[in-house]
mmCIF file of C-alpha atoms and ligand atoms in Angstrom:
data_model
loop_
_atom_site.group_PDB
_atom_site.id
_atom_site.type_symbol
_atom_site.label_atom_id
_atom_site.label_comp_id
_atom_site.label_asym_id
_atom_site.label_seq_id
_atom_site.Cartn_x
_atom_site.Cartn_y
_atom_site.Cartn_z
ATOM 1 C CA SER A 1 9.917 26.074 -8.782
ATOM 2 C CA GLY A 2 10.096 22.405 -7.911
ATOM 3 C CA PRO A 3 10.481 19.333 -10.162
ATOM 4 C CA SER A 4 8.632 18.656 -13.315
ATOM 5 C CA ILE A 5 6.481 15.613 -12.584
ATOM 6 C CA ALA A 6 4.380 13.139 -14.475
ATOM 7 C CA VAL A 7 1.542 10.853 -13.332
ATOM 8 C CA VAL A 8 1.386 7.552 -15.378
ATOM 9 C CA GLY A 9 -2.044 5.819 -15.178
ATOM 10 C CA VAL A 10 -3.676 9.088 -14.127
ATOM 11 C CA THR A 11 -7.241 7.964 -14.889
ATOM 12 C CA GLY A 12 -7.051 4.879 -12.614
ATOM 13 C CA ALA A 13 -8.111 4.779 -8.903
ATOM 14 C CA VAL A 14 -4.481 5.212 -7.673
ATOM 15 C CA GLY A 15 -3.756 7.734 -10.406
ATOM 16 C CA GLN A 16 -6.590 9.933 -9.236
ATOM 17 C CA GLU A 17 -5.479 9.512 -5.671
ATOM 18 C CA PHE A 18 -1.951 10.723 -6.714
ATOM 19 C CA LEU A 19 -3.609 13.977 -7.752
ATOM 20 C CA SER A 20 -5.557 14.228 -4.566
ATOM 21 C CA VAL A 21 -2.463 13.619 -2.381
ATOM 22 C CA LEU A 22 -0.277 15.973 -4.483
ATOM 23 C CA HIS A 23 -2.924 18.647 -3.868
ATOM 24 C CA ASP A 24 -3.518 17.898 -0.168
ATOM 25 C CA ARG A 25 0.241 18.028 0.594
ATOM 26 C CA ASP A 26 0.842 21.068 -1.649
ATOM 27 C CA PHE A 27 3.607 19.181 -3.452
ATOM 28 C CA PRO A 28 5.870 21.789 -5.146
ATOM 29 C CA TYR A 29 5.974 20.956 -8.893
ATOM 30 C CA ARG A 30 7.094 23.199 -11.811
ATOM 31 C CA SER A 31 4.911 21.286 -14.320
ATOM 32 C CA ILE A 32 2.766 18.173 -14.350
ATOM 33 C CA LYS A 33 2.002 15.700 -17.162
ATOM 34 C CA MET A 34 -1.125 13.525 -17.100
ATOM 35 C CA LEU A 35 -0.321 10.267 -18.890
ATOM 36 C CA ALA A 36 -2.451 7.205 -19.630
ATOM 37 C CA SER A 37 -3.080 4.524 -22.242
ATOM 38 C CA LYS A 38 -4.167 5.363 -25.789
ATOM 39 C CA ARG A 39 -7.728 4.427 -24.690
ATOM 40 C CA SER A 40 -7.776 7.217 -22.125
ATOM 41 C CA ALA A 41 -5.758 9.812 -23.989
ATOM 42 C CA GLY A 42 -7.664 12.894 -24.901
ATOM 43 C CA GLN A 43 -9.739 12.957 -21.722
ATOM 44 C CA LYS A 44 -9.857 16.395 -20.127
ATOM 45 C CA LEU A 45 -9.206 16.847 -16.379
ATOM 46 C CA SER A 46 -8.773 19.791 -14.162
ATOM 47 C CA PHE A 47 -6.266 19.921 -11.353
ATOM 48 C CA GLN A 48 -5.612 22.782 -8.979
ATOM 49 C CA GLY A 49 -7.625 25.139 -11.141
ATOM 50 C CA ARG A 50 -5.923 24.318 -14.415
ATOM 51 C CA SER A 51 -7.235 22.167 -17.292
ATOM 52 C CA TYR A 52 -5.200 19.292 -18.702
ATOM 53 C CA VAL A 53 -5.658 16.899 -21.596
ATOM 54 C CA VAL A 54 -4.606 13.318 -20.741
ATOM 55 C CA GLU A 55 -1.718 12.441 -23.077
ATOM 56 C CA GLU A 56 -0.931 8.998 -24.440
ATOM 57 C CA LEU A 57 2.068 7.438 -22.700
ATOM 58 C CA THR A 58 4.991 7.065 -25.123
ATOM 59 C CA GLY A 59 8.802 6.814 -24.779
ATOM 60 C CA GLY A 60 8.997 10.527 -25.413
ATOM 61 C CA SER A 61 6.675 11.285 -22.516
ATOM 62 C CA PHE A 62 9.590 11.585 -20.096
ATOM 63 C CA ASP A 63 11.730 14.238 -21.797
ATOM 64 C CA GLY A 64 12.517 16.791 -19.156
ATOM 65 C CA VAL A 65 10.536 14.960 -16.422
ATOM 66 C CA ASP A 66 12.245 14.842 -12.984
ATOM 67 C CA ILE A 67 9.838 12.592 -11.162
ATOM 68 C CA ALA A 68 7.284 10.111 -12.554
ATOM 69 C CA LEU A 69 4.682 8.418 -10.384
ATOM 70 C CA PHE A 70 3.605 5.122 -12.031
ATOM 71 C CA SER A 71 0.427 3.191 -11.289
ATOM 72 C CA ALA A 72 -0.541 1.558 -14.641
ATOM 73 C CA GLY A 73 0.193 -2.098 -13.991
ATOM 74 C CA GLY A 74 3.363 -4.111 -14.115
ATOM 75 C CA SER A 75 3.652 -4.430 -17.891
ATOM 76 C CA ILE A 76 3.526 -0.634 -18.383
ATOM 77 C CA SER A 77 6.081 -0.188 -15.609
ATOM 78 C CA LYS A 78 8.395 -2.791 -17.165
ATOM 79 C CA GLU A 79 8.102 -1.237 -20.622
ATOM 80 C CA PHE A 80 8.345 2.467 -19.728
ATOM 81 C CA GLY A 81 10.091 2.585 -16.389
ATOM 82 C CA PRO A 82 13.583 1.936 -17.751
ATOM 83 C CA ILE A 83 12.974 4.323 -20.652
ATOM 84 C CA ALA A 84 12.058 7.082 -18.197
ATOM 85 C CA VAL A 85 15.157 6.258 -16.077
ATOM 86 C CA GLU A 86 17.299 6.518 -19.203
ATOM 87 C CA LYS A 87 15.946 10.033 -19.778
ATOM 88 C CA GLY A 88 17.049 11.035 -16.220
ATOM 89 C CA THR A 89 13.621 10.649 -14.570
ATOM 90 C CA ILE A 90 13.208 9.202 -11.103
ATOM 91 C CA VAL A 91 10.413 6.653 -11.330
ATOM 92 C CA VAL A 92 8.313 5.863 -8.230
ATOM 93 C CA ASP A 93 6.614 2.687 -9.307
ATOM 94 C CA ASN A 94 3.503 1.398 -7.503
ATOM 95 C CA SER A 95 3.530 -1.947 -9.458
ATOM 96 C CA SER A 96 5.310 -5.089 -8.283
ATOM 97 C CA ALA A 97 7.573 -5.121 -11.375
ATOM 98 C CA PHE A 98 10.860 -4.113 -9.732
ATOM 99 C CA ARG A 99 10.210 -4.464 -5.942
ATOM 100 C CA MET A 100 12.489 -7.409 -5.447
ATOM 101 C CA GLN A 101 15.284 -6.200 -7.678
ATOM 102 C CA ASP A 102 18.399 -5.784 -5.432
ATOM 103 C CA ASP A 103 19.325 -2.352 -6.918
ATOM 104 C CA VAL A 104 15.702 -0.983 -6.428
ATOM 105 C CA PRO A 105 14.950 0.575 -3.091
ATOM 106 C CA LEU A 106 11.551 -0.620 -1.661
ATOM 107 C CA VAL A 107 10.473 2.202 0.584
ATOM 108 C CA VAL A 108 7.990 3.139 3.290
ATOM 109 C CA PRO A 109 9.108 6.639 4.155
ATOM 110 C CA GLU A 110 8.283 6.368 7.877
ATOM 111 C CA VAL A 111 10.052 2.983 8.060
ATOM 112 C CA ASN A 112 13.140 2.795 5.859
ATOM 113 C CA PRO A 113 13.887 6.162 4.235
ATOM 114 C CA GLU A 114 17.602 5.275 4.346
ATOM 115 C CA ALA A 115 16.974 2.798 1.639
ATOM 116 C CA MET A 116 16.765 5.614 -0.952
ATOM 117 C CA GLU A 117 19.640 7.665 0.492
ATOM 118 C CA GLY A 118 21.326 9.825 -2.032
ATOM 119 C CA ILE A 119 18.683 9.740 -4.700
ATOM 120 C CA LYS A 120 17.610 13.316 -5.428
ATOM 121 C CA ALA A 121 15.436 14.876 -8.112
ATOM 122 C CA GLY A 122 16.697 17.431 -10.642
ATOM 123 C CA LYS A 123 20.183 16.058 -10.823
ATOM 124 C CA GLY A 124 19.434 14.586 -14.309
ATOM 125 C CA LYS A 125 20.268 11.116 -12.955
ATOM 126 C CA GLY A 126 17.373 8.678 -13.274
ATOM 127 C CA ALA A 127 16.512 6.032 -10.743
ATOM 128 C CA LEU A 128 13.752 3.468 -9.993
ATOM 129 C CA ILE A 129 12.129 3.355 -6.568
ATOM 130 C CA ALA A 130 9.457 0.799 -5.763
ATOM 131 C CA ASN A 131 6.324 1.389 -3.705
ATOM 132 C CA PRO A 132 5.623 -1.689 -1.607
ATOM 133 C CA ASN A 133 2.426 -3.648 -1.909
ATOM 134 C CA CYS A 134 -0.490 -2.103 -0.037
ATOM 135 C CA SER A 135 -0.916 -4.917 2.456
ATOM 136 C CA THR A 136 2.816 -4.745 3.207
ATOM 137 C CA ILE A 137 2.796 -1.007 3.787
ATOM 138 C CA ILE A 138 -0.190 -1.148 6.115
ATOM 139 C CA CYS A 139 1.205 -4.069 8.098
ATOM 140 C CA LEU A 140 4.728 -2.639 8.462
ATOM 141 C CA MET A 141 3.571 0.892 9.436
ATOM 142 C CA ALA A 142 2.489 -0.745 12.795
ATOM 143 C CA ALA A 143 4.877 -3.725 13.017
ATOM 144 C CA THR A 144 8.101 -1.878 12.335
ATOM 145 C CA PRO A 145 8.131 0.564 15.310
ATOM 146 C CA LEU A 146 7.699 -2.522 17.574
ATOM 147 C CA HIS A 147 10.356 -4.451 15.610
ATOM 148 C CA ARG A 148 12.780 -1.579 16.056
ATOM 149 C CA HIS A 149 12.238 -1.707 19.795
ATOM 150 C CA SER A 150 12.461 -5.505 20.146
ATOM 151 C CA LYS A 151 13.499 -7.540 17.096
ATOM 152 C CA VAL A 152 10.612 -9.532 15.583
ATOM 153 C CA LYS A 153 11.560 -13.209 15.241
ATOM 154 C CA ARG A 154 8.256 -14.322 13.479
ATOM 155 C CA MET A 155 5.220 -12.450 12.068
ATOM 156 C CA VAL A 156 1.921 -14.129 11.184
ATOM 157 C CA VAL A 157 -0.470 -11.964 9.156
ATOM 158 C CA SER A 158 -4.133 -12.500 8.156
ATOM 159 C CA THR A 159 -5.415 -9.803 5.815
ATOM 160 C CA TYR A 160 -8.990 -8.713 5.089
ATOM 161 C CA GLN A 161 -8.515 -6.870 1.865
ATOM 162 C CA ALA A 162 -10.778 -4.266 0.197
ATOM 163 C CA ALA A 163 -12.207 -4.255 -3.349
ATOM 164 C CA SER A 164 -10.079 -1.198 -4.210
ATOM 165 C CA GLY A 165 -7.003 -3.482 -4.285
ATOM 166 C CA ALA A 166 -8.488 -5.029 -7.421
ATOM 167 C CA GLY A 167 -9.221 -1.688 -9.003
ATOM 168 C CA ALA A 168 -12.093 0.705 -9.483
ATOM 169 C CA ALA A 169 -14.115 -1.782 -11.530
ATOM 170 C CA ALA A 170 -14.106 -4.191 -8.632
ATOM 171 C CA MET A 171 -15.403 -1.475 -6.328
ATOM 172 C CA ARG A 172 -18.193 -0.785 -8.780
ATOM 173 C CA GLU A 173 -19.002 -4.460 -9.094
ATOM 174 C CA LEU A 174 -19.155 -4.929 -5.299
ATOM 175 C CA GLU A 175 -21.703 -2.107 -5.088
ATOM 176 C CA GLN A 176 -23.685 -3.567 -8.055
ATOM 177 C CA GLN A 177 -23.710 -7.086 -6.609
ATOM 178 C CA THR A 178 -24.908 -5.737 -3.268
ATOM 179 C CA HIS A 179 -27.905 -4.134 -4.951
ATOM 180 C CA GLU A 180 -28.583 -7.258 -7.008
ATOM 181 C CA VAL A 181 -28.575 -9.487 -3.961
ATOM 182 C CA LEU A 182 -30.896 -7.161 -1.992
ATOM 183 C CA GLU A 183 -33.242 -6.984 -5.037
ATOM 184 C CA GLY A 184 -33.151 -10.744 -5.520
ATOM 185 C CA LYS A 185 -31.656 -10.296 -8.961
ATOM 186 C CA PRO A 186 -28.923 -12.545 -10.605
ATOM 187 C CA VAL A 187 -25.482 -11.372 -9.407
ATOM 188 C CA THR A 188 -23.065 -9.915 -11.964
ATOM 189 C CA CYS A 189 -19.731 -11.642 -11.559
ATOM 190 C CA GLU A 190 -17.309 -10.274 -14.216
ATOM 191 C CA ILE A 191 -14.362 -9.245 -12.129
ATOM 192 C CA PHE A 192 -13.892 -12.213 -9.735
ATOM 193 C CA GLN A 193 -16.176 -14.804 -11.452
ATOM 194 C CA ARG A 194 -17.870 -15.286 -8.104
ATOM 195 C CA GLN A 195 -20.183 -13.525 -5.772
ATOM 196 C CA TYR A 196 -18.370 -11.009 -3.584
ATOM 197 C CA ALA A 197 -21.177 -9.205 -1.792
ATOM 198 C CA PHE A 198 -22.105 -10.829 1.569
ATOM 199 C CA ASN A 199 -19.156 -13.156 0.872
ATOM 200 C CA LEU A 200 -15.413 -13.398 1.200
ATOM 201 C CA PHE A 201 -12.714 -15.491 -0.549
ATOM 202 C CA SER A 202 -9.084 -16.240 -0.751
ATOM 203 C CA HIS A 203 -7.222 -13.415 -2.470
ATOM 204 C CA ASN A 204 -7.595 -13.464 -6.261
ATOM 205 C CA SER A 205 -3.909 -13.514 -7.077
ATOM 206 C CA ALA A 206 -2.391 -16.611 -8.512
ATOM 207 C CA VAL A 207 -1.625 -19.639 -6.220
ATOM 208 C CA LEU A 208 2.055 -20.591 -6.434
ATOM 209 C CA PRO A 209 3.536 -24.153 -6.144
ATOM 210 C CA ASN A 210 3.992 -23.765 -2.430
ATOM 211 C CA GLY A 211 0.306 -23.239 -1.987
ATOM 212 C CA TYR A 212 0.628 -19.512 -1.092
ATOM 213 C CA ASN A 213 -0.813 -16.847 -3.419
ATOM 214 C CA GLU A 214 1.187 -14.021 -4.883
ATOM 215 C CA GLU A 215 -0.199 -11.468 -2.417
ATOM 216 C CA GLU A 216 0.949 -13.560 0.553
ATOM 217 C CA MET A 217 4.434 -14.106 -0.837
ATOM 218 C CA LYS A 218 4.704 -10.371 -1.480
ATOM 219 C CA LEU A 219 4.118 -9.758 2.262
ATOM 220 C CA VAL A 220 6.770 -12.379 3.148
ATOM 221 C CA LYS A 221 9.428 -11.153 0.671
ATOM 222 C CA GLU A 222 8.794 -7.447 0.928
ATOM 223 C CA THR A 223 8.904 -7.444 4.737
ATOM 224 C CA ARG A 224 12.373 -9.126 4.662
ATOM 225 C CA LYS A 225 13.625 -6.610 2.133
ATOM 226 C CA ILE A 226 12.266 -3.529 3.938
ATOM 227 C CA TRP A 227 13.495 -4.738 7.290
ATOM 228 C CA ASN A 228 16.778 -5.799 5.647
ATOM 229 C CA ASP A 229 16.384 -9.097 7.542
ATOM 230 C CA LYS A 230 16.461 -12.214 5.410
ATOM 231 C CA ASP A 231 15.874 -14.469 8.463
ATOM 232 C CA VAL A 232 12.683 -13.026 9.888
ATOM 233 C CA LYS A 233 9.967 -15.657 9.702
ATOM 234 C CA VAL A 234 6.843 -14.405 8.024
ATOM 235 C CA THR A 235 3.676 -16.167 6.945
ATOM 236 C CA ALA A 236 0.434 -14.687 5.650
ATOM 237 C CA THR A 237 -3.105 -15.531 4.607
ATOM 238 C CA CYS A 238 -4.724 -12.890 2.342
ATOM 239 C CA ILE A 239 -8.479 -12.779 2.013
ATOM 240 C CA ARG A 240 -10.610 -10.496 -0.125
ATOM 241 C CA VAL A 241 -13.588 -9.144 1.842
ATOM 242 C CA PRO A 242 -16.650 -7.025 0.798
ATOM 243 C CA VAL A 243 -15.201 -3.657 1.983
ATOM 244 C CA MET A 244 -14.617 -0.793 -0.408
ATOM 245 C CA ARG A 245 -11.175 0.783 -0.006
ATOM 246 C CA ALA A 246 -9.457 0.038 3.286
ATOM 247 C CA HIS A 247 -7.561 -3.118 4.266
ATOM 248 C CA ALA A 248 -7.718 -4.663 7.727
ATOM 249 C CA GLU A 249 -4.947 -6.995 9.014
ATOM 250 C CA SER A 250 -4.534 -9.179 12.066
ATOM 251 C CA VAL A 251 -0.827 -9.321 12.918
ATOM 252 C CA ASN A 252 0.768 -11.721 15.436
ATOM 253 C CA LEU A 253 4.356 -10.922 16.435
ATOM 254 C CA GLU A 254 6.920 -13.065 18.232
ATOM 255 C CA PHE A 255 9.931 -11.153 19.586
ATOM 256 C CA GLU A 256 13.532 -12.085 20.355
ATOM 257 C CA ASN A 257 13.245 -10.178 23.661
ATOM 258 C CA PRO A 258 10.131 -9.511 25.742
ATOM 259 C CA LEU A 259 7.816 -6.554 24.779
ATOM 260 C CA ASP A 260 4.855 -6.023 26.999
ATOM 261 C CA GLU A 261 1.543 -4.662 25.722
ATOM 262 C CA ASP A 262 1.731 -1.299 27.524
ATOM 263 C CA THR A 263 5.167 -0.623 26.160
ATOM 264 C CA ALA A 264 3.912 -1.631 22.703
ATOM 265 C CA ARG A 265 0.959 0.687 22.993
ATOM 266 C CA ASP A 266 3.228 3.592 23.922
ATOM 267 C CA ILE A 267 5.574 2.877 21.023
ATOM 268 C CA LEU A 268 2.618 2.834 18.619
ATOM 269 C CA LYS A 269 1.175 6.079 20.047
ATOM 270 C CA LYS A 270 4.464 7.731 19.109
ATOM 271 C CA ALA A 271 4.866 6.045 15.738
ATOM 272 C CA PRO A 272 4.601 8.386 12.675
ATOM 273 C CA GLY A 273 1.555 7.862 10.462
ATOM 274 C CA VAL A 274 -0.131 5.611 13.047
ATOM 275 C CA VAL A 275 -3.056 6.286 15.317
ATOM 276 C CA VAL A 276 -3.994 4.028 18.191
ATOM 277 C CA ILE A 277 -7.662 3.073 18.616
ATOM 278 C CA ASP A 278 -7.679 0.644 21.474
ATOM 279 C CA ASP A 279 -10.605 1.161 23.762
ATOM 280 C CA ARG A 280 -11.445 -2.218 25.341
ATOM 281 C CA ALA A 281 -14.145 -0.884 27.667
ATOM 282 C CA ALA A 282 -16.098 0.558 24.717
ATOM 283 C CA ASN A 283 -15.053 -2.346 22.451
ATOM 284 C CA ASN A 284 -13.878 0.355 20.057
ATOM 285 C CA PHE A 285 -11.135 -0.666 17.660
ATOM 286 C CA PRO A 286 -10.009 0.207 14.128
ATOM 287 C CA THR A 287 -12.451 -0.332 11.276
ATOM 288 C CA PRO A 288 -11.879 0.023 7.524
ATOM 289 C CA LEU A 289 -14.670 2.588 7.154
ATOM 290 C CA GLU A 290 -13.111 4.932 9.682
ATOM 291 C CA VAL A 291 -9.652 4.876 8.130
ATOM 292 C CA SER A 292 -11.010 5.335 4.500
ATOM 293 C CA ASN A 293 -9.719 8.458 2.757
ATOM 294 C CA LYS A 294 -7.414 9.095 5.706
ATOM 295 C CA ASP A 295 -3.615 9.174 5.772
ATOM 296 C CA ASP A 296 -2.995 7.409 9.090
ATOM 297 C CA VAL A 297 -2.994 3.654 9.711
ATOM 298 C CA ALA A 298 -5.056 2.772 12.794
ATOM 299 C CA VAL A 299 -3.979 0.033 15.218
ATOM 300 C CA GLY A 300 -5.773 -1.531 18.129
ATOM 301 C CA ARG A 301 -6.537 -4.930 19.844
ATOM 302 C CA ILE A 302 -3.013 -4.583 21.291
ATOM 303 C CA ARG A 303 -2.602 -7.536 23.623
ATOM 304 C CA ARG A 304 -0.077 -10.060 24.935
ATOM 305 C CA ASP A 305 -0.213 -13.237 22.925
ATOM 306 C CA VAL A 306 -1.345 -15.768 25.505
ATOM 307 C CA SER A 307 0.041 -18.646 23.482
ATOM 308 C CA GLN A 308 3.560 -17.416 24.183
ATOM 309 C CA GLU A 309 5.678 -17.491 27.397
ATOM 310 C CA GLY A 310 5.888 -14.110 29.228
ATOM 311 C CA ASN A 311 5.865 -11.086 26.865
ATOM 312 C CA TYR A 312 7.452 -12.739 23.879
ATOM 313 C CA GLY A 313 4.321 -12.492 21.722
ATOM 314 C CA LEU A 314 1.885 -9.713 20.820
ATOM 315 C CA ASP A 315 -1.350 -9.542 18.745
ATOM 316 C CA ILE A 316 -2.429 -6.344 16.970
ATOM 317 C CA PHE A 317 -5.168 -5.344 14.504
ATOM 318 C CA VAL A 318 -4.352 -2.740 11.830
ATOM 319 C CA CYS A 319 -6.540 -0.869 9.292
ATOM 320 C CA GLY A 320 -5.325 1.422 6.482
ATOM 321 C CA ASP A 321 -6.686 3.023 3.339
ATOM 322 C CA GLN A 322 -5.520 0.875 0.489
ATOM 323 C CA ILE A 323 -5.592 3.547 -2.178
ATOM 324 C CA ARG A 324 -4.068 6.276 -0.001
ATOM 325 C CA LYS A 325 -1.424 5.050 2.406
ATOM 326 C CA GLY A 326 -1.410 1.701 0.661
ATOM 327 C CA ALA A 327 -0.427 3.332 -2.628
ATOM 328 C CA ALA A 328 -0.747 6.969 -3.605
ATOM 329 C CA LEU A 329 0.260 8.708 -0.318
ATOM 330 C CA ASN A 330 3.269 6.430 0.225
ATOM 331 C CA ALA A 331 4.451 7.098 -3.313
ATOM 332 C CA VAL A 332 4.047 10.925 -2.952
ATOM 333 C CA GLN A 333 5.917 10.781 0.433
ATOM 334 C CA ILE A 334 8.732 8.966 -1.447
ATOM 335 C CA ALA A 335 8.660 11.830 -4.026
ATOM 336 C CA GLU A 336 8.899 14.358 -1.185
ATOM 337 C CA LEU A 337 12.119 12.637 0.008
ATOM 338 C CA LEU A 338 13.568 13.318 -3.482
ATOM 339 C CA LEU A 339 13.185 17.103 -3.089
HETATM 340 C C1 2RA B 1 -4.723 -6.087 -3.705
HETATM 341 N N1 2RA B 1 -2.443 -5.606 -3.085
HETATM 342 O O1 2RA B 1 -5.193 -5.571 -2.719
HETATM 343 C C2 2RA B 1 -3.353 -5.676 -4.137
HETATM 344 C C3 2RA B 1 -3.438 -4.368 -4.882
HETATM 345 N N2 2RA B 1 -2.209 -3.941 -5.366
HETATM 346 O O2 2RA B 1 -5.284 -6.863 -4.444
#
């Protein structure tokens, strides 16, 4: 029983995590198709005790498929997403291709499930649902419960983003560079054209005319869409740091009405998908390593913003696994809402 599903980009880092999450959450599917580019087609993989051959993604791949999880880049989503929808498939797309399209819900299941109200699998009616960008998901998992309690007027985000956000090859290169540096060898710089190990740099996405890069503007625009609030002021600085697979984010929030740090901490302790690690005495706060391969986003450094009057400002520090909650888990949770 359950929907027939397909995983598009199954050999990539997120594609592989889709399978892990589907397994971990015992997602009920009737059949599963493993789809990838021509280059990866033919590879064998086993999943839940069964062997599969990776099939080349074509227009015909979606015949009879109820739900397709896409993570194969924006151009593949643009080309095959609409074809799948035409065939009656519900596409959960991890790329940025359709996120800002008005008729495409942009969903963090713990935050705005109502945005995909009425879309159900197995009805033969296709639809497109967009997975937000990883840094947006991780930030909003902590910021939204506070925003719901006391409307956020302005949010300032500084991110410290892991290699995984740039793909499996970037993770491999970070490891290789680290060895090369320690061994005094020339450093291999193919992915970012610069040394990454023992270094950090402004996010590698394109810089726009306003001086922000694409990653930063995704945080600005996606927050406004997910909160359904076109007036909230958001600014961001996104930095790539030598960490493998979990993002860290410093978030400063200014509220319309006061929200004190104790109330904020209580709200976060009750927030779904969030764990509070906020031990000042032990100087113990979230770290990327401890949230890696985990579902929950960790939040700490919860404190009143001393640059604001009274309790109108709050600073927090958030860590979340970029491949899991930042991509694959969020998409599978969206698929669960389709059942
Ligand atoms: C990054 N947000 O971390 C991107 C990945 N989609 O580079």
